[in-house]
């Protein structure tokens, strides 16, 4: 663990917050001791609810490396990742994640993700946002073609 990378993530969070780009969150992706992706929260400035610091940093790192997985990388984030960012991190497959504040610290300033964790445990029919399955058979045709596709790039 290298504290200078966490300090960079915290500086990105501070800069983004002070310049009204988004919430107080920052992240960097590091490979071989070098920052290859930086991200600050840009939800409000970009009108993009997915523009969380970790997602922005992952996107930049993958673009810079020309890959869709972050093997051999570490993520430093100013706060324990939310459920969406946690999912993105698992899909990106870095080697390790370091975080500053935890989810309880975030909840104390209005960023409480507890309701999402609770929703994930509920049956689809009991969630606050209704989920309705439609045209499953037609959608399965695409999955079947993917399953048979010989030149697919698996991930």
Coordinates of C-alpha atoms in Angstrom, one line a residue:
X1 CA 0.0 0.0 0.0
X2 CA 1.3 3.4 -1.0
X3 CA -0.2 6.3 0.9
X4 CA 0.6 8.8 -1.8
X5 CA -2.0 7.1 -4.1
X6 CA -4.7 7.4 -1.4
X7 CA -3.7 11.1 -0.9
X8 CA -4.2 11.6 -4.6
X9 CA -7.7 10.0 -4.5
X10 CA -8.5 12.3 -1.5
X11 CA -7.2 15.4 -3.4
X12 CA -9.4 14.5 -6.4
X13 CA -12.4 14.2 -4.1
X14 CA -11.6 17.6 -2.5
X15 CA -11.1 19.3 -5.9
X16 CA -14.2 17.8 -7.4
X17 CA -16.3 18.8 -4.4
X18 CA -15.0 22.3 -4.3
X19 CA -15.4 22.9 -8.0
X20 CA -19.0 21.5 -7.8
X21 CA -18.3 18.7 -10.2
X22 CA -20.1 16.2 -7.9
X23 CA -19.9 14.6 -4.5
X24 CA -16.9 14.3 -2.3
X25 CA -15.4 11.2 -3.8
X26 CA -12.1 10.4 -5.7
X27 CA -10.3 7.4 -7.0
X28 CA -7.2 6.3 -8.8
X29 CA -6.2 3.1 -10.5
X30 CA -2.5 2.1 -10.1
X31 CA -0.4 -0.3 -12.1
X32 CA 3.3 -1.0 -11.5
X33 CA 3.5 2.0 -9.2
X34 CA 2.0 4.5 -11.7
X35 CA -1.4 6.1 -11.8
X36 CA -3.2 5.0 -15.0
X37 CA -6.7 6.2 -14.2
X38 CA -8.1 9.1 -12.2
X39 CA -11.7 9.7 -11.4
X40 CA -13.7 12.2 -9.4
X41 CA -17.4 12.0 -8.8
X42 CA -19.1 13.8 -11.7
X43 CA -22.7 12.8 -11.2
X44 CA -24.2 16.3 -11.0
X45 CA -21.9 18.1 -13.5
X46 CA -22.5 15.4 -16.2
X47 CA -26.1 14.5 -15.3
X48 CA -24.9 10.9 -15.2
X49 CA -25.8 8.8 -12.2
X50 CA -23.1 6.3 -13.0
X51 CA -20.3 8.9 -13.0
X52 CA -19.0 7.8 -9.6
X53 CA -15.3 8.3 -8.9
X54 CA -14.4 4.6 -9.1
X55 CA -16.3 4.1 -12.4
X56 CA -14.7 7.2 -13.9
X57 CA -11.2 6.0 -12.9
X58 CA -11.9 2.4 -14.1
X59 CA -13.0 3.7 -17.5
X60 CA -10.0 5.9 -17.9
X61 CA -7.6 3.2 -16.8
X62 CA -9.1 0.6 -19.2
X63 CA -9.0 3.1 -22.0
X64 CA -5.3 4.0 -21.3
X65 CA -4.3 0.3 -21.1
X66 CA -6.5 -0.8 -24.0
X67 CA -8.1 -3.6 -21.9
X68 CA -11.4 -4.3 -20.2
X69 CA -10.0 -5.9 -17.1
X70 CA -7.5 -4.4 -14.6
X71 CA -5.3 -7.4 -13.9
X72 CA -2.3 -6.3 -11.9
X73 CA -3.9 -3.1 -10.8
X74 CA -4.9 -1.6 -7.5
X75 CA -7.7 0.9 -6.8
X76 CA -7.4 3.6 -4.2
X77 CA -10.7 5.3 -3.4
X78 CA -11.5 8.0 -0.9
X79 CA -14.5 6.0 0.3
X80 CA -15.7 2.4 0.5
X81 CA -17.4 1.7 -2.8
X82 CA -21.2 1.9 -3.2
X83 CA -23.0 -1.2 -4.5
X84 CA -22.8 0.0 -8.1
X85 CA -19.0 0.7 -7.9
X86 CA -18.5 -2.5 -6.1
X87 CA -20.1 -4.3 -9.0
X88 CA -17.9 -2.4 -11.5
X89 CA -14.8 -3.2 -9.5
X90 CA -15.6 -6.9 -9.5
X91 CA -16.2 -6.8 -13.3
X92 CA -12.9 -4.9 -13.8
X93 CA -11.0 -7.5 -11.6
X94 CA -8.2 -5.4 -10.0
X95 CA -6.0 -7.2 -7.6
X96 CA -6.8 -5.0 -4.5
X97 CA -8.9 -2.0 -3.3
X98 CA -7.8 0.4 -0.7
X99 CA -10.4 2.9 0.7
X100 CA -10.4 5.8 3.1
X101 CA -13.9 6.5 4.6
X102 CA -16.3 3.7 5.1
X103 CA -20.0 3.4 4.2
X104 CA -21.0 4.5 7.6
X105 CA -19.0 7.7 7.2
X106 CA -20.7 8.3 3.9
X107 CA -24.2 7.6 5.3
X108 CA -23.5 10.3 8.0
X109 CA -23.3 13.0 5.3
X110 CA -26.2 11.8 3.2
X111 CA -24.8 9.1 1.0
X112 CA -26.6 6.1 2.5
X113 CA -26.7 3.0 0.3
X114 CA -28.3 0.7 2.9
X115 CA -31.6 0.8 1.0
X116 CA -29.9 -0.6 -2.1
X117 CA -28.4 -3.5 -0.1
X118 CA -31.9 -4.2 1.4
X119 CA -33.5 -4.1 -2.1
X120 CA -31.0 -6.7 -3.4
X121 CA -32.2 -9.1 -0.8
X122 CA -35.9 -8.7 -1.8
X123 CA -37.7 -10.8 -4.4
X124 CA -38.1 -8.8 -7.6
X125 CA -41.9 -8.4 -7.0
X126 CA -41.2 -6.7 -3.6
X127 CA -38.7 -4.1 -4.7
X128 CA -39.6 -0.3 -4.7
X129 CA -38.9 -0.2 -8.5
X130 CA -41.0 -2.8 -10.2
X131 CA -39.1 -5.4 -12.4
X132 CA -41.3 -7.1 -15.0
X133 CA -40.0 -9.9 -17.2
X134 CA -41.0 -9.4 -20.9
X135 CA -40.2 -11.3 -24.1
X136 CA -37.9 -13.8 -22.4
X137 CA -38.1 -16.3 -25.3
X138 CA -37.0 -13.7 -27.8
X139 CA -34.2 -12.4 -25.5
X140 CA -33.0 -16.0 -25.0
X141 CA -32.4 -16.3 -28.8
X142 CA -29.6 -13.7 -28.4
X143 CA -28.1 -15.6 -25.4
X144 CA -28.2 -18.9 -27.4
X145 CA -26.4 -17.3 -30.3
X146 CA -23.8 -15.9 -27.9
X147 CA -23.4 -19.4 -26.4
X148 CA -22.7 -20.8 -29.9
X149 CA -20.5 -18.0 -31.1
X150 CA -17.1 -19.3 -31.8
X151 CA -15.2 -15.9 -32.1
X152 CA -16.6 -14.3 -28.9
X153 CA -14.2 -12.6 -26.4
X154 CA -15.1 -13.9 -23.0
X155 CA -14.9 -11.8 -19.9

